[in-house]
Amino acid sequence: MEIRKAQEQDIDAILELNRQIGEIHFEQAPQVFCPPSPEERAFLLAAIAAEGRLFCVAEQEGTVVGFLTARIDINETIPFLSKEPICRIGTVVVDEGRRSQGIGKALIAHCDDWGKGQGAHQIRLEVMSFNERAKALYEALGFKMLSQTMAR
């Protein structure tokens, strides 16, 4: 398996992965998420082209089987929050037929290395409460709950 920077020619595979996760999220939380839509192509192409962010894919035997996006956040305005750079994962997706093979773990390890290279002292992500499989992976990788988002 190779973890590499996403490229424009990966867009069809990325869209399929995004559809997989998008359908699950919409099914579980339709008040938060929209169903997958054609607008996602332009959004994801812009994200691939964006400078200063991480958008990487996991590739096995010439097939994109997962992707991860991340950015570095630095608090510059809120006085009671740390000013240390934070690597914030936006999305992690592994093809539904390839889960539990270490792909997500490899993507997160790659992100961790990238974040440290950017000066980040911590890596953070948000996971939906219904996503038990992802929560188990993140906990196994040493992530701890910092907060909960509540809605009504």
CSV table of N, CA and C in Angstrom, one decimal:
chain,number,residue,atom,x,y,z
A,1,MET,N,0.8,-1.2,0.0
A,1,MET,CA,0.0,0.0,0.0
A,1,MET,C,0.9,1.2,0.0
A,2,GLU,N,0.4,2.2,-0.7
A,2,GLU,CA,1.2,3.5,-0.8
A,2,GLU,C,0.2,4.6,-0.4
A,3,ILE,N,0.7,5.5,0.5
A,3,ILE,CA,0.0,6.7,0.9
A,3,ILE,C,0.7,7.9,0.1
A,4,ARG,N,-0.1,8.6,-0.7
A,4,ARG,CA,0.4,9.7,-1.5
A,4,ARG,C,-0.6,10.8,-1.6
A,5,LYS,N,-0.1,11.9,-2.1
A,5,LYS,CA,-0.9,13.1,-2.3
A,5,LYS,C,-2.0,12.8,-3.3
A,6,ALA,N,-3.2,13.2,-3.0
A,6,ALA,CA,-4.3,13.0,-4.0
A,6,ALA,C,-4.0,13.9,-5.2
A,7,GLN,N,-4.5,13.4,-6.3
A,7,GLN,CA,-4.3,14.1,-7.6
A,7,GLN,C,-5.7,14.2,-8.3
A,8,GLU,N,-5.8,15.1,-9.2
A,8,GLU,CA,-7.0,15.3,-9.9
A,8,GLU,C,-7.6,14.0,-10.5
A,9,GLN,N,-6.7,13.2,-11.1
A,9,GLN,CA,-7.1,12.0,-11.7
A,9,GLN,C,-7.7,10.9,-10.7
A,10,ASP,N,-7.6,11.2,-9.4
A,10,ASP,CA,-8.1,10.3,-8.4
A,10,ASP,C,-9.6,10.6,-8.1
A,11,ILE,N,-10.1,11.7,-8.7
A,11,ILE,CA,-11.4,12.2,-8.3
A,11,ILE,C,-12.6,11.2,-8.4
A,12,ASP,N,-12.6,10.3,-9.4
A,12,ASP,CA,-13.7,9.4,-9.4
A,12,ASP,C,-13.7,8.4,-8.3
A,13,ALA,N,-12.5,7.9,-7.9
A,13,ALA,CA,-12.4,7.0,-6.8
A,13,ALA,C,-12.7,7.7,-5.5
A,14,ILE,N,-12.2,9.0,-5.4
A,14,ILE,CA,-12.5,9.8,-4.2
A,14,ILE,C,-14.0,10.0,-4.0
A,15,LEU,N,-14.7,10.3,-5.1
A,15,LEU,CA,-16.1,10.5,-5.1
A,15,LEU,C,-16.9,9.3,-4.7
A,16,GLU,N,-16.4,8.1,-5.1
A,16,GLU,CA,-17.1,6.9,-4.7
A,16,GLU,C,-16.9,6.7,-3.2
A,17,LEU,N,-15.7,6.9,-2.7
A,17,LEU,CA,-15.5,6.8,-1.2
A,17,LEU,C,-16.3,7.8,-0.5
A,18,ASN,N,-16.4,9.0,-1.0
A,18,ASN,CA,-17.1,10.0,-0.3
A,18,ASN,C,-18.6,9.7,-0.3
A,19,ARG,N,-19.1,9.1,-1.4
A,19,ARG,CA,-20.5,8.6,-1.5
A,19,ARG,C,-20.8,7.6,-0.4
A,20,GLN,N,-19.8,6.6,-0.2
A,20,GLN,CA,-20.0,5.6,0.8
A,20,GLN,C,-20.2,6.2,2.2
A,21,ILE,N,-19.3,7.1,2.5
A,21,ILE,CA,-19.4,7.7,3.9
A,21,ILE,C,-20.6,8.7,3.9
A,22,GLY,N,-20.9,9.4,2.8
A,22,GLY,CA,-22.0,10.3,2.8
A,22,GLY,C,-23.3,9.7,3.0
A,23,GLU,N,-23.5,8.5,2.4
A,23,GLU,CA,-24.8,7.8,2.5
A,23,GLU,C,-25.0,7.4,4.0
A,24,ILE,N,-24.0,6.9,4.6
A,24,ILE,CA,-24.1,6.4,6.0
A,24,ILE,C,-24.4,7.6,6.9
A,25,HIS,N,-23.7,8.7,6.7
A,25,HIS,CA,-24.0,9.9,7.5
A,25,HIS,C,-25.4,10.5,7.3
A,26,PHE,N,-25.8,10.5,6.1
A,26,PHE,CA,-27.1,11.1,5.8
A,26,PHE,C,-28.2,10.1,6.4
A,27,GLU,N,-28.0,8.8,6.3
A,27,GLU,CA,-29.0,7.9,6.8
A,27,GLU,C,-29.1,8.0,8.3
A,28,GLN,N,-27.9,8.2,9.0
A,28,GLN,CA,-27.9,8.2,10.4
A,28,GLN,C,-28.3,9.6,11.0
A,29,ALA,N,-27.9,10.7,10.3
A,29,ALA,CA,-28.1,12.0,10.8
A,29,ALA,C,-28.6,13.0,9.7
A,30,PRO,N,-29.8,12.8,9.1
A,30,PRO,CA,-30.3,13.6,8.0
A,30,PRO,C,-30.5,15.1,8.4
A,31,GLN,N,-30.6,15.4,9.7
A,31,GLN,CA,-30.7,16.7,10.1
A,31,GLN,C,-29.4,17.5,10.1
A,32,VAL,N,-28.3,16.7,9.9
A,32,VAL,CA,-26.9,17.3,9.8
A,32,VAL,C,-26.4,17.2,8.4
A,33,PHE,N,-26.5,16.1,7.8
A,33,PHE,CA,-25.9,15.8,6.5
A,33,PHE,C,-26.9,15.7,5.4
A,34,CYS,N,-26.4,16.2,4.2
A,34,CYS,CA,-27.2,16.1,3.0
A,34,CYS,C,-26.8,14.8,2.2
A,35,PRO,N,-27.7,14.3,1.4
A,35,PRO,CA,-27.3,13.1,0.6
A,35,PRO,C,-26.2,13.5,-0.4
A,36,PRO,N,-25.4,12.5,-0.8
A,36,PRO,CA,-24.4,12.8,-1.8
A,36,PRO,C,-25.0,13.5,-3.0
A,37,SER,N,-24.2,14.5,-3.6
A,37,SER,CA,-24.7,15.3,-4.7
A,37,SER,C,-23.6,15.6,-5.7
A,38,PRO,N,-24.0,16.0,-6.9
A,38,PRO,CA,-23.0,16.3,-7.9
A,38,PRO,C,-22.1,17.5,-7.6
A,39,GLU,N,-22.5,18.4,-6.6
A,39,GLU,CA,-21.6,19.5,-6.2
A,39,GLU,C,-20.4,19.0,-5.5
A,40,GLU,N,-20.3,17.8,-5.1
A,40,GLU,CA,-19.2,17.3,-4.3
A,40,GLU,C,-17.9,17.2,-5.2
A,41,ARG,N,-18.1,17.0,-6.5
A,41,ARG,CA,-17.0,16.9,-7.4
A,41,ARG,C,-16.1,18.2,-7.4
A,42,ALA,N,-16.8,19.4,-7.6
A,42,ALA,CA,-16.1,20.6,-7.6
A,42,ALA,C,-15.5,20.9,-6.2
A,43,PHE,N,-16.2,20.6,-5.2
A,43,PHE,CA,-15.7,20.8,-3.8
A,43,PHE,C,-14.4,20.0,-3.6
A,44,LEU,N,-14.5,18.7,-3.9
A,44,LEU,CA,-13.3,17.8,-3.7
A,44,LEU,C,-12.1,18.2,-4.6
A,45,LEU,N,-12.4,18.6,-5.8
A,45,LEU,CA,-11.3,19.0,-6.7
A,45,LEU,C,-10.6,20.2,-6.2
A,46,ALA,N,-11.4,21.2,-5.6
A,46,ALA,CA,-10.8,22.4,-5.0
A,46,ALA,C,-10.0,22.0,-3.8
A,47,ALA,N,-10.4,21.0,-3.0
A,47,ALA,CA,-9.7,20.6,-1.8
A,47,ALA,C,-8.4,19.9,-2.3
A,48,ILE,N,-8.4,19.1,-3.3
A,48,ILE,CA,-7.2,18.5,-3.8
A,48,ILE,C,-6.2,19.5,-4.2
A,49,ALA,N,-6.6,20.6,-4.9
A,49,ALA,CA,-5.7,21.6,-5.4
A,49,ALA,C,-5.3,22.6,-4.3
A,50,ALA,N,-5.9,22.6,-3.1
A,50,ALA,CA,-5.6,23.6,-2.1
A,50,ALA,C,-4.2,23.5,-1.6
A,51,GLU,N,-3.6,24.6,-1.4
A,51,GLU,CA,-2.2,24.6,-0.8
A,51,GLU,C,-2.3,24.6,0.7
A,52,GLY,N,-1.3,24.1,1.4
A,52,GLY,CA,-1.2,24.2,2.8
A,52,GLY,C,-2.1,23.2,3.6
A,53,ARG,N,-2.8,22.3,2.9
A,53,ARG,CA,-3.6,21.3,3.5
A,53,ARG,C,-3.1,19.9,3.1
A,54,LEU,N,-3.5,18.9,3.8
A,54,LEU,CA,-3.2,17.5,3.4
A,54,LEU,C,-4.4,16.9,2.8
A,55,PHE,N,-4.3,16.3,1.7
A,55,PHE,CA,-5.3,15.5,1.0
A,55,PHE,C,-4.5,14.4,0.4
A,56,CYS,N,-4.6,13.2,1.1
A,56,CYS,CA,-3.8,12.1,0.7
A,56,CYS,C,-4.8,10.9,0.4
A,57,VAL,N,-4.3,10.0,-0.4
A,57,VAL,CA,-5.0,8.8,-0.7
A,57,VAL,C,-4.2,7.5,-0.4
A,58,ALA,N,-4.9,6.5,0.0
A,58,ALA,CA,-4.2,5.2,0.1
A,58,ALA,C,-4.5,4.4,-1.2
A,59,GLU,N,-3.4,3.8,-1.8
A,59,GLU,CA,-3.6,3.1,-3.0
A,59,GLU,C,-3.0,1.7,-2.9
A,60,GLN,N,-3.8,0.7,-3.3
A,60,GLN,CA,-3.4,-0.6,-3.3
A,60,GLN,C,-3.5,-1.2,-4.7
A,61,GLU,N,-2.4,-1.7,-5.3
A,61,GLU,CA,-2.5,-2.3,-6.6
A,61,GLU,C,-3.2,-1.4,-7.7
A,62,GLY,N,-2.8,-0.1,-7.6
A,62,GLY,CA,-3.4,0.9,-8.6
A,62,GLY,C,-4.8,1.3,-8.3
A,63,THR,N,-5.4,0.9,-7.2
A,63,THR,CA,-6.7,1.3,-6.8
A,63,THR,C,-6.7,2.2,-5.6
A,64,VAL,N,-7.4,3.4,-5.6
A,64,VAL,CA,-7.5,4.2,-4.4
A,64,VAL,C,-8.5,3.5,-3.5
A,65,VAL,N,-8.1,3.2,-2.3
A,65,VAL,CA,-9.0,2.5,-1.3
A,65,VAL,C,-9.3,3.3,-0.1
A,66,GLY,N,-8.8,4.5,0.0
A,66,GLY,CA,-9.1,5.4,1.1
A,66,GLY,C,-8.5,6.8,0.9
A,67,PHE,N,-9.0,7.7,1.7
A,67,PHE,CA,-8.5,9.1,1.7
A,67,PHE,C,-8.6,9.7,3.0
A,68,LEU,N,-7.8,10.8,3.2
A,68,LEU,CA,-7.8,11.6,4.4
A,68,LEU,C,-7.5,13.0,4.1
A,69,THR,N,-8.2,13.9,4.7
A,69,THR,CA,-8.0,15.3,4.6
A,69,THR,C,-7.6,15.9,6.0
A,70,ALA,N,-6.8,16.9,6.0
A,70,ALA,CA,-6.4,17.5,7.3
A,70,ALA,C,-5.9,18.9,7.0
A,71,ARG,N,-5.9,19.7,8.1
A,71,ARG,CA,-5.3,21.1,8.0
A,71,ARG,C,-4.7,21.4,9.4
A,72,ILE,N,-3.9,22.4,9.4
A,72,ILE,CA,-3.3,22.9,10.6
A,72,ILE,C,-4.1,24.1,11.1
A,73,ASP,N,-4.6,24.1,12.3
A,73,ASP,CA,-5.3,25.2,12.9
A,73,ASP,C,-4.4,25.8,14.0
A,74,ILE,N,-4.4,27.1,14.1
A,74,ILE,CA,-3.7,27.8,15.1
A,74,ILE,C,-4.7,28.9,15.7
A,75,ASN,N,-5.0,28.8,17.0
A,75,ASN,CA,-5.8,29.8,17.6
A,75,ASN,C,-5.1,31.1,17.8
A,76,GLU,N,-5.6,32.1,17.2
A,76,GLU,CA,-5.0,33.4,17.3
A,76,GLU,C,-5.9,34.5,18.0
A,77,THR,N,-7.1,34.1,18.3
A,77,THR,CA,-8.0,35.1,18.8
A,77,THR,C,-8.6,34.8,20.2
A,78,ILE,N,-8.7,33.5,20.6
A,78,ILE,CA,-9.4,33.2,21.9
A,78,ILE,C,-8.3,33.1,23.0
A,79,PRO,N,-8.3,34.0,24.0
A,79,PRO,CA,-7.3,34.0,24.9
A,79,PRO,C,-7.2,32.9,25.9
A,80,PHE,N,-8.3,32.1,26.1
A,80,PHE,CA,-8.2,31.0,27.1
A,80,PHE,C,-7.9,29.7,26.4
A,81,LEU,N,-7.7,29.7,25.1
A,81,LEU,CA,-7.4,28.4,24.4
A,81,LEU,C,-5.9,28.4,24.0
A,82,SER,N,-5.3,27.3,23.9
A,82,SER,CA,-3.9,27.1,23.6
A,82,SER,C,-3.6,27.7,22.2
A,83,LYS,N,-2.4,28.3,22.1
A,83,LYS,CA,-1.9,28.8,20.8
A,83,LYS,C,-1.1,27.8,20.0
A,84,GLU,N,-1.0,26.6,20.5
A,84,GLU,CA,-0.2,25.6,19.8
A,84,GLU,C,-0.9,25.1,18.5
A,85,PRO,N,-0.1,24.9,17.5
A,85,PRO,CA,-0.7,24.4,16.2
A,85,PRO,C,-1.3,23.0,16.5
A,86,ILE,N,-2.5,22.8,15.9
A,86,ILE,CA,-3.2,21.5,16.0
A,86,ILE,C,-3.4,21.0,14.6
A,87,CYS,N,-3.2,19.7,14.4
A,87,CYS,CA,-3.5,19.1,13.1
A,87,CYS,C,-4.9,18.6,13.3
A,88,ARG,N,-5.8,19.1,12.4
A,88,ARG,CA,-7.2,18.7,12.5
A,88,ARG,C,-7.6,17.9,11.3
A,89,ILE,N,-8.0,16.6,11.5
A,89,ILE,CA,-8.4,15.7,10.5
A,89,ILE,C,-9.9,16.1,10.1
A,90,GLY,N,-10.1,16.3,8.8
A,90,GLY,CA,-11.5,16.6,8.4
A,90,GLY,C,-12.2,15.4,8.0
A,91,THR,N,-11.6,14.5,7.2
A,91,THR,CA,-12.3,13.3,6.8
A,91,THR,C,-11.3,12.2,6.7
A,92,VAL,N,-11.8,11.0,7.1
A,92,VAL,CA,-11.0,9.7,6.9
A,92,VAL,C,-12.0,8.8,6.3
A,93,VAL,N,-11.7,8.2,5.2
A,93,VAL,CA,-12.6,7.2,4.6
A,93,VAL,C,-11.8,6.0,4.0
A,94,VAL,N,-12.3,4.8,4.3
A,94,VAL,CA,-11.7,3.6,3.7
A,94,VAL,C,-12.8,2.9,3.0
A,95,ASP,N,-12.6,2.4,1.9
A,95,ASP,CA,-13.6,1.6,1.1
A,95,ASP,C,-14.2,0.6,2.0
A,96,GLU,N,-15.5,0.5,1.9
A,96,GLU,CA,-16.3,-0.4,2.7
A,96,GLU,C,-15.9,-1.9,2.6
A,97,GLY,N,-15.3,-2.3,1.4
A,97,GLY,CA,-14.9,-3.6,1.2
A,97,GLY,C,-13.5,-3.9,1.6
A,98,ARG,N,-12.8,-2.8,2.1
A,98,ARG,CA,-11.4,-3.0,2.5
A,98,ARG,C,-11.1,-2.6,4.0
A,99,ARG,N,-12.1,-2.4,4.7
A,99,ARG,CA,-12.0,-2.0,6.1
A,99,ARG,C,-11.3,-3.2,6.9
A,100,SER,N,-10.7,-2.8,8.1
A,100,SER,CA,-10.0,-3.7,9.0
A,100,SER,C,-8.8,-4.3,8.4
A,101,GLN,N,-8.2,-3.6,7.5
A,101,GLN,CA,-6.9,-4.1,6.8
A,101,GLN,C,-5.7,-3.2,7.1
A,102,GLY,N,-5.9,-2.2,8.0
A,102,GLY,CA,-4.8,-1.3,8.4
A,102,GLY,C,-4.7,0.0,7.5
A,103,ILE,N,-5.7,0.2,6.7
A,103,ILE,CA,-5.7,1.3,5.7
A,103,ILE,C,-5.9,2.6,6.5
A,104,GLY,N,-6.9,2.6,7.3
A,104,GLY,CA,-7.2,3.8,8.1
A,104,GLY,C,-6.1,4.2,9.1
A,105,LYS,N,-5.5,3.1,9.7
A,105,LYS,CA,-4.4,3.3,10.6
A,105,LYS,C,-3.2,3.9,9.8
A,106,ALA,N,-2.9,3.4,8.6
A,106,ALA,CA,-1.8,4.0,7.8
A,106,ALA,C,-2.1,5.4,7.4
A,107,LEU,N,-3.3,5.7,7.0
A,107,LEU,CA,-3.7,7.1,6.7
A,107,LEU,C,-3.5,8.1,7.9
A,108,ILE,N,-3.9,7.6,9.0
A,108,ILE,CA,-3.7,8.5,10.2
A,108,ILE,C,-2.2,8.6,10.6
A,109,ALA,N,-1.5,7.6,10.5
A,109,ALA,CA,0.0,7.6,10.8
A,109,ALA,C,0.6,8.6,9.8
A,110,HIS,N,0.3,8.6,8.5
A,110,HIS,CA,0.8,9.5,7.5
A,110,HIS,C,0.4,11.0,7.9
A,111,CYS,N,-0.8,11.2,8.3
A,111,CYS,CA,-1.3,12.5,8.8
A,111,CYS,C,-0.5,12.9,10.0
A,112,ASP,N,-0.3,12.1,10.9
A,112,ASP,CA,0.4,12.4,12.2
A,112,ASP,C,1.8,12.9,11.8
A,113,ASP,N,2.5,12.2,10.9
A,113,ASP,CA,3.8,12.6,10.5
A,113,ASP,C,3.8,14.0,9.8
A,114,TRP,N,2.8,14.2,8.9
A,114,TRP,CA,2.6,15.4,8.2
A,114,TRP,C,2.4,16.6,9.2
A,115,GLY,N,1.5,16.3,10.2
A,115,GLY,CA,1.2,17.3,11.2
A,115,GLY,C,2.4,17.7,12.0
A,116,LYS,N,3.2,16.7,12.4
A,116,LYS,CA,4.4,17.0,13.2
A,116,LYS,C,5.4,17.8,12.4
A,117,GLY,N,5.4,17.5,11.1
A,117,GLY,CA,6.3,18.3,10.2
A,117,GLY,C,5.8,19.7,10.0
A,118,GLN,N,4.5,20.0,10.3
A,118,GLN,CA,4.0,21.3,10.2
A,118,GLN,C,4.0,22.0,11.6
A,119,GLY,N,4.6,21.4,12.6
A,119,GLY,CA,4.7,21.9,13.9
A,119,GLY,C,3.6,21.7,14.9
A,120,ALA,N,2.6,20.8,14.4
A,120,ALA,CA,1.5,20.5,15.3
A,120,ALA,C,1.9,19.7,16.5
A,121,HIS,N,1.3,20.0,17.6
A,121,HIS,CA,1.6,19.3,18.9
A,121,HIS,C,0.5,18.3,19.2
A,122,GLN,N,-0.6,18.3,18.4
A,122,GLN,CA,-1.7,17.5,18.7
A,122,GLN,C,-2.5,17.2,17.4
A,123,ILE,N,-3.1,16.1,17.4
A,123,ILE,CA,-3.9,15.7,16.2
A,123,ILE,C,-5.4,15.5,16.8
A,124,ARG,N,-6.3,16.2,16.1
A,124,ARG,CA,-7.7,16.1,16.5
A,124,ARG,C,-8.6,15.7,15.4
A,125,LEU,N,-9.7,15.1,15.7
A,125,LEU,CA,-10.8,14.8,14.7
A,125,LEU,C,-12.1,14.7,15.4
A,126,GLU,N,-13.2,14.8,14.6
A,126,GLU,CA,-14.5,14.6,15.1
A,126,GLU,C,-15.1,13.4,14.6
A,127,VAL,N,-15.8,12.6,15.4
A,127,VAL,CA,-16.4,11.4,14.9
A,127,VAL,C,-17.9,11.4,15.4
A,128,MET,N,-18.8,11.0,14.5
A,128,MET,CA,-20.2,11.0,14.9
A,128,MET,C,-20.4,9.8,15.9
A,129,SER,N,-21.4,10.1,16.8
A,129,SER,CA,-21.6,9.1,17.9
A,129,SER,C,-22.1,7.8,17.4
A,130,PHE,N,-22.7,7.7,16.2
A,130,PHE,CA,-23.2,6.4,15.6
A,130,PHE,C,-22.1,5.6,15.0
A,131,ASN,N,-20.9,6.2,14.8
A,131,ASN,CA,-19.9,5.5,14.0
A,131,ASN,C,-19.0,4.7,14.9
A,132,GLU,N,-19.5,3.6,15.4
A,132,GLU,CA,-18.8,2.8,16.4
A,132,GLU,C,-17.5,2.2,15.9
A,133,ARG,N,-17.5,1.8,14.7
A,133,ARG,CA,-16.3,1.2,14.1
A,133,ARG,C,-15.1,2.2,14.1
A,134,ALA,N,-15.4,3.4,13.6
A,134,ALA,CA,-14.4,4.5,13.6
A,134,ALA,C,-14.0,4.9,15.0
A,135,LYS,N,-14.9,5.0,15.9
A,135,LYS,CA,-14.5,5.3,17.3
A,135,LYS,C,-13.6,4.2,17.9
A,136,ALA,N,-13.9,3.0,17.6
A,136,ALA,CA,-13.0,1.9,18.1
A,136,ALA,C,-11.6,2.0,17.5
A,137,LEU,N,-11.5,2.4,16.2
A,137,LEU,CA,-10.2,2.6,15.6
A,137,LEU,C,-9.4,3.7,16.3
A,138,TYR,N,-10.1,4.8,16.4
A,138,TYR,CA,-9.4,6.0,17.0
A,138,TYR,C,-9.0,5.8,18.4
A,139,GLU,N,-9.8,5.1,19.2
A,139,GLU,CA,-9.4,4.8,20.6
A,139,GLU,C,-8.2,3.8,20.6
A,140,ALA,N,-8.2,2.9,19.7
A,140,ALA,CA,-7.1,1.9,19.6
A,140,ALA,C,-5.8,2.7,19.2
A,141,LEU,N,-5.9,3.8,18.5
A,141,LEU,CA,-4.8,4.6,18.1
A,141,LEU,C,-4.4,5.7,19.1
A,142,GLY,N,-5.1,5.6,20.3
A,142,GLY,CA,-4.7,6.6,21.4
A,142,GLY,C,-5.5,7.8,21.4
A,143,PHE,N,-6.5,8.0,20.6
A,143,PHE,CA,-7.3,9.2,20.7
A,143,PHE,C,-8.2,9.1,21.9
A,144,LYS,N,-8.4,10.2,22.6
A,144,LYS,CA,-9.3,10.3,23.8
A,144,LYS,C,-10.4,11.4,23.5
A,145,MET,N,-11.5,11.2,24.1
A,145,MET,CA,-12.6,12.1,23.9
A,145,MET,C,-12.3,13.4,24.7
A,146,LEU,N,-12.4,14.6,24.0
A,146,LEU,CA,-12.2,15.9,24.7
A,146,LEU,C,-13.5,16.6,24.9
A,147,SER,N,-14.5,16.4,24.1
A,147,SER,CA,-15.7,17.1,24.2
A,147,SER,C,-16.8,16.3,23.5
A,148,GLN,N,-18.0,16.7,23.7
A,148,GLN,CA,-19.2,16.2,23.0
A,148,GLN,C,-20.0,17.3,22.3
A,149,THR,N,-20.4,17.1,21.1
A,149,THR,CA,-21.3,18.1,20.5
A,149,THR,C,-22.7,17.6,20.7
A,150,MET,N,-23.6,18.4,21.3
A,150,MET,CA,-25.0,18.0,21.5
A,150,MET,C,-25.9,18.8,20.7
A,151,ALA,N,-27.0,18.3,20.3
A,151,ALA,CA,-28.0,19.0,19.5
A,151,ALA,C,-29.4,18.6,19.9
A,152,ARG,N,-30.4,19.4,19.6
A,152,ARG,CA,-31.8,19.1,19.8
A,152,ARG,C,-32.6,19.7,18.8
